[in-house]
C-alpha atoms as a PDB file:
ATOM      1  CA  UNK A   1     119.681 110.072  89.568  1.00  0.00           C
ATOM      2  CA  UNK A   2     117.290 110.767  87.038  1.00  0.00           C
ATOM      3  CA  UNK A   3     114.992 107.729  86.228  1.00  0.00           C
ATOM      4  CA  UNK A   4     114.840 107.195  83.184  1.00  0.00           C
ATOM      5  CA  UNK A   5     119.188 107.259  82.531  1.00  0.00           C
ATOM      6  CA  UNK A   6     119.788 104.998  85.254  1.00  0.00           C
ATOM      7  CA  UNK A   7     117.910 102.537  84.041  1.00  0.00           C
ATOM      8  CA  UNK A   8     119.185 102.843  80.556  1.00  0.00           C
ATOM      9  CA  UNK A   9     122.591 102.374  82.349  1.00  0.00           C
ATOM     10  CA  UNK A  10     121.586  99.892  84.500  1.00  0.00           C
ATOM     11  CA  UNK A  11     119.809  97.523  81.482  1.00  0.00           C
ATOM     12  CA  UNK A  12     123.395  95.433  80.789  1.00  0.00           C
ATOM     13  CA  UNK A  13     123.479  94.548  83.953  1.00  0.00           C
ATOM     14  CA  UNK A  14     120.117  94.135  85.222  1.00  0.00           C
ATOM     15  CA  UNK A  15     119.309  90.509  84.723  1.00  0.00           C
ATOM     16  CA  UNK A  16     122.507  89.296  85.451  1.00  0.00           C
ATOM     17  CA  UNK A  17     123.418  91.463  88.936  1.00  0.00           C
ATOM     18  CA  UNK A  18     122.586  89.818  92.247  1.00  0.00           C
ATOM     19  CA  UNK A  19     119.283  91.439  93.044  1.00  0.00           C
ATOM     20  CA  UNK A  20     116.394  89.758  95.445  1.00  0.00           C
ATOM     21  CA  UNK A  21     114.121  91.949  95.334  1.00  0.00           C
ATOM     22  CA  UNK A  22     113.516  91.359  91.128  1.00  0.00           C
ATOM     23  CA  UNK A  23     113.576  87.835  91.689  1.00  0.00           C
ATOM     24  CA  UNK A  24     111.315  87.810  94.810  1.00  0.00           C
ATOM     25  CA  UNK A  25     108.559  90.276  92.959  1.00  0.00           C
ATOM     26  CA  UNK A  26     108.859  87.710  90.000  1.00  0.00           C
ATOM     27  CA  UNK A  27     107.676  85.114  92.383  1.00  0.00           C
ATOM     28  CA  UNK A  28     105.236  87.264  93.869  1.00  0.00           C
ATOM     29  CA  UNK A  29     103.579  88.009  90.696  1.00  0.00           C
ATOM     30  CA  UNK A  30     103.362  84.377  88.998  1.00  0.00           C
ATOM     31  CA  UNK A  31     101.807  83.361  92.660  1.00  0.00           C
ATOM     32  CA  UNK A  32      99.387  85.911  92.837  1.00  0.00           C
ATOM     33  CA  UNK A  33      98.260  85.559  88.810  1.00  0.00           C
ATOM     34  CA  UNK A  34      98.657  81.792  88.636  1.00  0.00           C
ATOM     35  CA  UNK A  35      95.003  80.913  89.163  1.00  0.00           C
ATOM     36  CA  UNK A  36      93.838  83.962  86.964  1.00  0.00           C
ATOM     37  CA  UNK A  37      92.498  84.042  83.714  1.00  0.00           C
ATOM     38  CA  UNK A  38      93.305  86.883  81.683  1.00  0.00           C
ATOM     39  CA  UNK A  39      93.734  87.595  77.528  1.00  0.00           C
ATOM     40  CA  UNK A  40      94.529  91.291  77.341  1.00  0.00           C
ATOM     41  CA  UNK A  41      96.864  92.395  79.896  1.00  0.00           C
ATOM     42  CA  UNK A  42      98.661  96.031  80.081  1.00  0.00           C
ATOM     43  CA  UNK A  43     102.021  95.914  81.233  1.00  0.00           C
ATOM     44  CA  UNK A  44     103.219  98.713  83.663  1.00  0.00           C
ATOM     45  CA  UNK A  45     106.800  98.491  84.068  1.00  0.00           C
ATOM     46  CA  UNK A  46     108.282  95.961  82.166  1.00  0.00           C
ATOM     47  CA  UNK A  47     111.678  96.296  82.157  1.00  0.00           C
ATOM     48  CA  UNK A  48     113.954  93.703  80.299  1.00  0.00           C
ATOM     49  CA  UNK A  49     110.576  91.292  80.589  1.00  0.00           C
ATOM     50  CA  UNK A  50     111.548  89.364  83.302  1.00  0.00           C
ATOM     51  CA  UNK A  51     107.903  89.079  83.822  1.00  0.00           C
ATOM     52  CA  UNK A  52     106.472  89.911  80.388  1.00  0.00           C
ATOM     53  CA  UNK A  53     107.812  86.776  79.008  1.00  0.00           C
ATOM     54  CA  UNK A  54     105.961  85.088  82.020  1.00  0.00           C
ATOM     55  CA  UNK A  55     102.556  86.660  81.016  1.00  0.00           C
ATOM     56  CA  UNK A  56     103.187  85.814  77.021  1.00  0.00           C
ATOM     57  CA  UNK A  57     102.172  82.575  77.807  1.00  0.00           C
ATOM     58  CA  UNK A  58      99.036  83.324  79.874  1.00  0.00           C
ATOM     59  CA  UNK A  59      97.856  86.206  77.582  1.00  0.00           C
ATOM     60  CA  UNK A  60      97.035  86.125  73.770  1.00  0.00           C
ATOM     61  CA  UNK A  61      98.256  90.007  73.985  1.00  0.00           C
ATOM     62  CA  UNK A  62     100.040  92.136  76.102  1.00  0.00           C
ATOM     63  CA  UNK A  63     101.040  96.044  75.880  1.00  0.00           C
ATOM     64  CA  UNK A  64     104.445  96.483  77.652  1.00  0.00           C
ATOM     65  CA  UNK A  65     105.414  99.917  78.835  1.00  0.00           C
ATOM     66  CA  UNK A  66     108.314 100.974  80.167  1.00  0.00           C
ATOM     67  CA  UNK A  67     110.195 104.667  80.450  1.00  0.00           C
ATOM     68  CA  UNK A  68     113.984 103.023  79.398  1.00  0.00           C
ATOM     69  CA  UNK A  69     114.633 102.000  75.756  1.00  0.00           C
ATOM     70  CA  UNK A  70     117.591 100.245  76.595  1.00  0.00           C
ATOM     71  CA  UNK A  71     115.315  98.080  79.133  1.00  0.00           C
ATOM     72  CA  UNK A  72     113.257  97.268  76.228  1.00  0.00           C
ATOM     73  CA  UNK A  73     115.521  96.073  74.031  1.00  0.00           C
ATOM     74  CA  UNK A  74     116.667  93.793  76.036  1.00  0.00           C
ATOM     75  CA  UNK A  75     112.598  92.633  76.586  1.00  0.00           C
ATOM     76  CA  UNK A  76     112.381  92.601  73.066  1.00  0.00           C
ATOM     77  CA  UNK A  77     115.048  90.151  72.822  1.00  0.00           C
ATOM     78  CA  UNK A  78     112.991  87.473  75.283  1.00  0.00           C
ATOM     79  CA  UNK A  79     109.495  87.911  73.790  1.00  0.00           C
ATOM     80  CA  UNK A  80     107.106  86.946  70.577  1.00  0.00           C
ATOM     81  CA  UNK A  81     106.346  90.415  68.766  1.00  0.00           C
ATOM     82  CA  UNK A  82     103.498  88.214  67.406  1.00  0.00           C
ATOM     83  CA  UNK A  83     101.724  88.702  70.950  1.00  0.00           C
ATOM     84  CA  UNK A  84     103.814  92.035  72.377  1.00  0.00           C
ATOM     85  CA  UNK A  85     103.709  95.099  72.392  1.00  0.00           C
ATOM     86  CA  UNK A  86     106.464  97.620  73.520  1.00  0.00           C
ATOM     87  CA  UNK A  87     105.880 101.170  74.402  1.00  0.00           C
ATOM     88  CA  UNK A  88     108.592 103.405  75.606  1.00  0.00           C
ATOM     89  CA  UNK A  89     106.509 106.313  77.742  1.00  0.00           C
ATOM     90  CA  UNK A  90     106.385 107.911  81.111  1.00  0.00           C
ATOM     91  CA  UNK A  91     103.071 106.925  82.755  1.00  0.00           C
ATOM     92  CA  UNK A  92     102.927 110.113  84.805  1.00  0.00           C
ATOM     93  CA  UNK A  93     101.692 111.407  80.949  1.00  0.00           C
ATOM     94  CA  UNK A  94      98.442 110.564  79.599  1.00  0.00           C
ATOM     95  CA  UNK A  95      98.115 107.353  78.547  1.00  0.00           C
ATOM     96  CA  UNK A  96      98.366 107.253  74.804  1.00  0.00           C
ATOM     97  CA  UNK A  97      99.564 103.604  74.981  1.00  0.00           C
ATOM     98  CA  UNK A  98      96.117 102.283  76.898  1.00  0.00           C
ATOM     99  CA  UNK A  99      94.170 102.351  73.417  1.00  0.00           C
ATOM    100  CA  UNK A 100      91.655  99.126  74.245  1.00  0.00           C
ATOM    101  CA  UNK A 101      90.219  98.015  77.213  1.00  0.00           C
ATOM    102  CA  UNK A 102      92.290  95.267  79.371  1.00  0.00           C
ATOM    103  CA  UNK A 103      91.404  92.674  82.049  1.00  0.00           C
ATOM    104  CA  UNK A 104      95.085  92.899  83.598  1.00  0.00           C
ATOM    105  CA  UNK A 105      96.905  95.891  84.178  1.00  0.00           C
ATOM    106  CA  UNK A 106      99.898  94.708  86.074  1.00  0.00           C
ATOM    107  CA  UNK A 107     102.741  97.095  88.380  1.00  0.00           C
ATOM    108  CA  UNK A 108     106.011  95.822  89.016  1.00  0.00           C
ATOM    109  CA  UNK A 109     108.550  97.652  91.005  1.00  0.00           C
ATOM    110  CA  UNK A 110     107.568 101.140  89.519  1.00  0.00           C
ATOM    111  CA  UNK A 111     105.613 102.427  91.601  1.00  0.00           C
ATOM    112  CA  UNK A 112     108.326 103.635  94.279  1.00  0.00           C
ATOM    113  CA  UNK A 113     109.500 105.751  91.224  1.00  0.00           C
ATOM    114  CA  UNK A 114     105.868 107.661  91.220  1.00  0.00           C
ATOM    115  CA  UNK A 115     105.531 110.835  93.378  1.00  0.00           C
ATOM    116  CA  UNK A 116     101.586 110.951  93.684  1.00  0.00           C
ATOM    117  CA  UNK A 117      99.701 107.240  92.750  1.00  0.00           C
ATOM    118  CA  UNK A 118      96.385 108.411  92.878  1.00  0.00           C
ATOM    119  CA  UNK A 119      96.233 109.417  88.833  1.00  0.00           C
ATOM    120  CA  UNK A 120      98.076 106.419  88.432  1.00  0.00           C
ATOM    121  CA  UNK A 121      95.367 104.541  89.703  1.00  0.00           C
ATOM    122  CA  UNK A 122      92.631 106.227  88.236  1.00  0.00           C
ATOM    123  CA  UNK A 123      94.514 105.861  84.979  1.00  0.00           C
ATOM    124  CA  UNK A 124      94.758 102.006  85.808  1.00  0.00           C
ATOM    125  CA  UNK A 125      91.095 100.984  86.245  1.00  0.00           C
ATOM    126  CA  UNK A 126      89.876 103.821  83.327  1.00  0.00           C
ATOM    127  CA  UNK A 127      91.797 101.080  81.060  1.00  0.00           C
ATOM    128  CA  UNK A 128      90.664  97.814  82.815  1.00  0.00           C
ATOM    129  CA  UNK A 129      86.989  95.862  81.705  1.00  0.00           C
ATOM    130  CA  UNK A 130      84.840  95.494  84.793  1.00  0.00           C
ATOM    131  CA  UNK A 131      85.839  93.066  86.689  1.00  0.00           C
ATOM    132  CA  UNK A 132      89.462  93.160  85.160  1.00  0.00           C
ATOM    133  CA  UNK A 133      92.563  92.956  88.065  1.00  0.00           C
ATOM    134  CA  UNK A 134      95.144  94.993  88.991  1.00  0.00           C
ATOM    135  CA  UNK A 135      98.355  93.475  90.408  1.00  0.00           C
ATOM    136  CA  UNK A 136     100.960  95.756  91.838  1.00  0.00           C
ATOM    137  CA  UNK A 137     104.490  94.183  93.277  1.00  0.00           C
ATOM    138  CA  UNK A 138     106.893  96.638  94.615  1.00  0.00           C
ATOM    139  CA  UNK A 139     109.502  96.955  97.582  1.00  0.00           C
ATOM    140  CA  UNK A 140     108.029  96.643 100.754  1.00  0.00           C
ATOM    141  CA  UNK A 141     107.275 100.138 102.772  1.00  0.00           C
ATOM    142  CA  UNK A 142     109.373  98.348 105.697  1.00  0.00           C
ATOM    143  CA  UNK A 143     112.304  98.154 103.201  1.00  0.00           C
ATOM    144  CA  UNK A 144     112.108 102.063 102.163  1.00  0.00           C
ATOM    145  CA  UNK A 145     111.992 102.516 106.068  1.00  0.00           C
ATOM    146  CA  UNK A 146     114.978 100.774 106.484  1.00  0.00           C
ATOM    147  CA  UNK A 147     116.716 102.820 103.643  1.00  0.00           C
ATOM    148  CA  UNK A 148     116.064 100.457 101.220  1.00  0.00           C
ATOM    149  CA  UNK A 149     115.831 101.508  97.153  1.00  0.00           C
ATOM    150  CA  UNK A 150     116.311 100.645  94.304  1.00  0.00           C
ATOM    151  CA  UNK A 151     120.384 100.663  93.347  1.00  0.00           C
ATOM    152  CA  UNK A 152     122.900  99.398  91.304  1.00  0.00           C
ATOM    153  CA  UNK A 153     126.919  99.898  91.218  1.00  0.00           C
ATOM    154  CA  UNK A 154     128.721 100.083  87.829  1.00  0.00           C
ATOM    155  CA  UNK A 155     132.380 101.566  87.665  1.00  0.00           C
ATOM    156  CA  UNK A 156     131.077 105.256  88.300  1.00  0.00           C
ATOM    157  CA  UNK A 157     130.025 104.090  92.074  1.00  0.00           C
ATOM    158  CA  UNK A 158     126.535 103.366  93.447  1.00  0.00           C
ATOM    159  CA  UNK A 159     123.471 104.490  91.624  1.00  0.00           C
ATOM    160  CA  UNK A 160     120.188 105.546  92.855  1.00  0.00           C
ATOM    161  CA  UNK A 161     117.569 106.296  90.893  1.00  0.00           C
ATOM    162  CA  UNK A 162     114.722 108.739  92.142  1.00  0.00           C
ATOM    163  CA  UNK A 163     113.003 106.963  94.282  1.00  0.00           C
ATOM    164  CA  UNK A 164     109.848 108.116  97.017  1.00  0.00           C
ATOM    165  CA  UNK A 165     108.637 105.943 100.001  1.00  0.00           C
ATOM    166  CA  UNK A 166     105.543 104.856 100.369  1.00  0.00           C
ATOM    167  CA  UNK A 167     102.929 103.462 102.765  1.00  0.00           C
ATOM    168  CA  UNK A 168     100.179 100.462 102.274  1.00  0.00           C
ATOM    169  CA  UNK A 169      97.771 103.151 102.730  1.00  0.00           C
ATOM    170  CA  UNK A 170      99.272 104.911  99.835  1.00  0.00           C
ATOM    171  CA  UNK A 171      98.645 102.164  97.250  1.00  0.00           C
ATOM    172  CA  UNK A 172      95.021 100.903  99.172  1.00  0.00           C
ATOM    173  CA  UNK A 173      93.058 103.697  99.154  1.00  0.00           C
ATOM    174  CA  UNK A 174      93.746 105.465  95.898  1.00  0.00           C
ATOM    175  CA  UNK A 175      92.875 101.995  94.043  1.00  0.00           C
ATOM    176  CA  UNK A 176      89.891 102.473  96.508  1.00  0.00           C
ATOM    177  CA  UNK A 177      88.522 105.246  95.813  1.00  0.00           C
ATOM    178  CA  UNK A 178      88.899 104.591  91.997  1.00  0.00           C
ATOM    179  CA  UNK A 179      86.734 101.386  92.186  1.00  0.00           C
ATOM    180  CA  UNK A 180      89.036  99.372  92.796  1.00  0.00           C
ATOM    181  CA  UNK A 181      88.068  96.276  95.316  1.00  0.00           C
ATOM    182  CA  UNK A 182      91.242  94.785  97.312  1.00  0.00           C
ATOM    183  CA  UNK A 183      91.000  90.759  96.594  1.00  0.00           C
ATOM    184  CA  UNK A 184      94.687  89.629  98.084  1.00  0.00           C
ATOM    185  CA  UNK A 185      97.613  91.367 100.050  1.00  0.00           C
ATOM    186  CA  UNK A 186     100.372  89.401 100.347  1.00  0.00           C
ATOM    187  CA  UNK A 187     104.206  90.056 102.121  1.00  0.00           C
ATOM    188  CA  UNK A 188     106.725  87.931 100.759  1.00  0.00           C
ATOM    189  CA  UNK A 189     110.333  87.556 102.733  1.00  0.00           C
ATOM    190  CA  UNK A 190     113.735  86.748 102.176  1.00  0.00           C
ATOM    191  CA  UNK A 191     114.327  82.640 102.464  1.00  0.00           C
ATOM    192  CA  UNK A 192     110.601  82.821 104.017  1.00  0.00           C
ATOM    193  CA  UNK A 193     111.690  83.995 106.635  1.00  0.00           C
ATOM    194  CA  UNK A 194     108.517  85.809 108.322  1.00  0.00           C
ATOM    195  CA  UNK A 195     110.685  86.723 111.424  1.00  0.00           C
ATOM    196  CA  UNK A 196     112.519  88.905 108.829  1.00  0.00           C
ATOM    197  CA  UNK A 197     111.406  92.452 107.252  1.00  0.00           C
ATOM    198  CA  UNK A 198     109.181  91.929 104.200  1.00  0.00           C
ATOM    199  CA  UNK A 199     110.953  92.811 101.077  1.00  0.00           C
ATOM    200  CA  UNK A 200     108.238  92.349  99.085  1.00  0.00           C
ATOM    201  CA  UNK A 201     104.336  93.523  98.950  1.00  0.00           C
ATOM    202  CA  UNK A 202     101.764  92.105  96.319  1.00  0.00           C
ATOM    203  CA  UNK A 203      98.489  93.934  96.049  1.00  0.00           C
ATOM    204  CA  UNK A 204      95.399  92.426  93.443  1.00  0.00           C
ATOM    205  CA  UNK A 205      92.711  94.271  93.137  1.00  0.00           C
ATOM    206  CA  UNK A 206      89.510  93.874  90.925  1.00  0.00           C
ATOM    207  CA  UNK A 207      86.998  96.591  89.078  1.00  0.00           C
ATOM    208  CA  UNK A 208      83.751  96.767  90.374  1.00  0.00           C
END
């Protein structure tokens, strides 16, 4: 299903629908950027702000992006527009949006809805100060092995947005060889339970 109309569909229901991996990645990311300092912090994937209104307190300003209006309005509604703000765009395009330099440029279940991550990353550290982090959080490879995606059901049956697997390799050494540094990789699990698959990988990286 194309992208960008399933999650316009799936925006009334998305904070309120069971869903594990959301709330896992949302304790992935507020682990990983806890002990972080960061002012200026670029957004990637935002959806209805589950995390943006997490990072609004960290951050005197943020740039949200996100390909679904309907996603962010509902953001919109959770947030300070003194200190956000919301971009509708598709980040395989040039990044109009990116129009300072940030120290945090943050990924959150998007990235199994890119094809080819290297511009992605390239496009990443070009807007990030030296030394300025990049956190990714997305569905665990061994999940897309397993046949796991992202989904929803609504009264039309299930839906599946466009989705491609990915391997750790495939996020690594792109941010590598775009001077990006690897500073944490982390595997989170459902109930902690590390004798389970991972459901969720964390990634931070830093500009050299």
């Amino acid at each position: 299903m194309n992208i960008r109309d399933a999650y316009d569909i799936w925006s009334s229901q998305y904070d309120t629908n069971k869903n594990p991996t959301r709330d896992l990645e949302a304790k992935a990311l507020q682990q990983t950027l806890n002990s972080l300092k960061f002012d200026h912090c670029l957004e990637i994937g935002c959806g209805t702000g589950k995390n943006t209104a997490w990072l609004q307190n960290r951050a005197s300003r943020i740039t949200a992006v996100d390909f679904s209006a309907a996603m962010l309005a509902r953001a919109k509604e959770k947030t300070d527009p003194e200190k956000v703000n919301f971009v509708q765009a598709d980040i395989n395009e040039d990044w109009h949006f990116a129009d300072e330099k940030y120290d945090l440029v943050s990924f959150s279940l998007v990235l199994e809805h890119i094809e080819n991550l290297e511009p992605i990353f390239q496009k990443a550290s070009a807007a990030l100060i030296p030394g300025g982090y990049v956190y990714m959080g997305e569905l665990h490879p061994f999940k897309q092995y397993t046949g796991t995606k992202a989904r929803f059901e609504n009264e039309a049956g299930r839906q599946v947005p466009t989705c491609f697997n990915h391997h750790i390799s495939d996020f690594v050494l792109p941010a590598i060889r775009n001077g990006l540094n690897l500073v944490t990789l982390s595997e989170y699990f459902d109930d902690d339970d590390r004798n389970s698959i991972p459901r969720i990988l964390a990634i931070l990286f830093r500009k050299i």
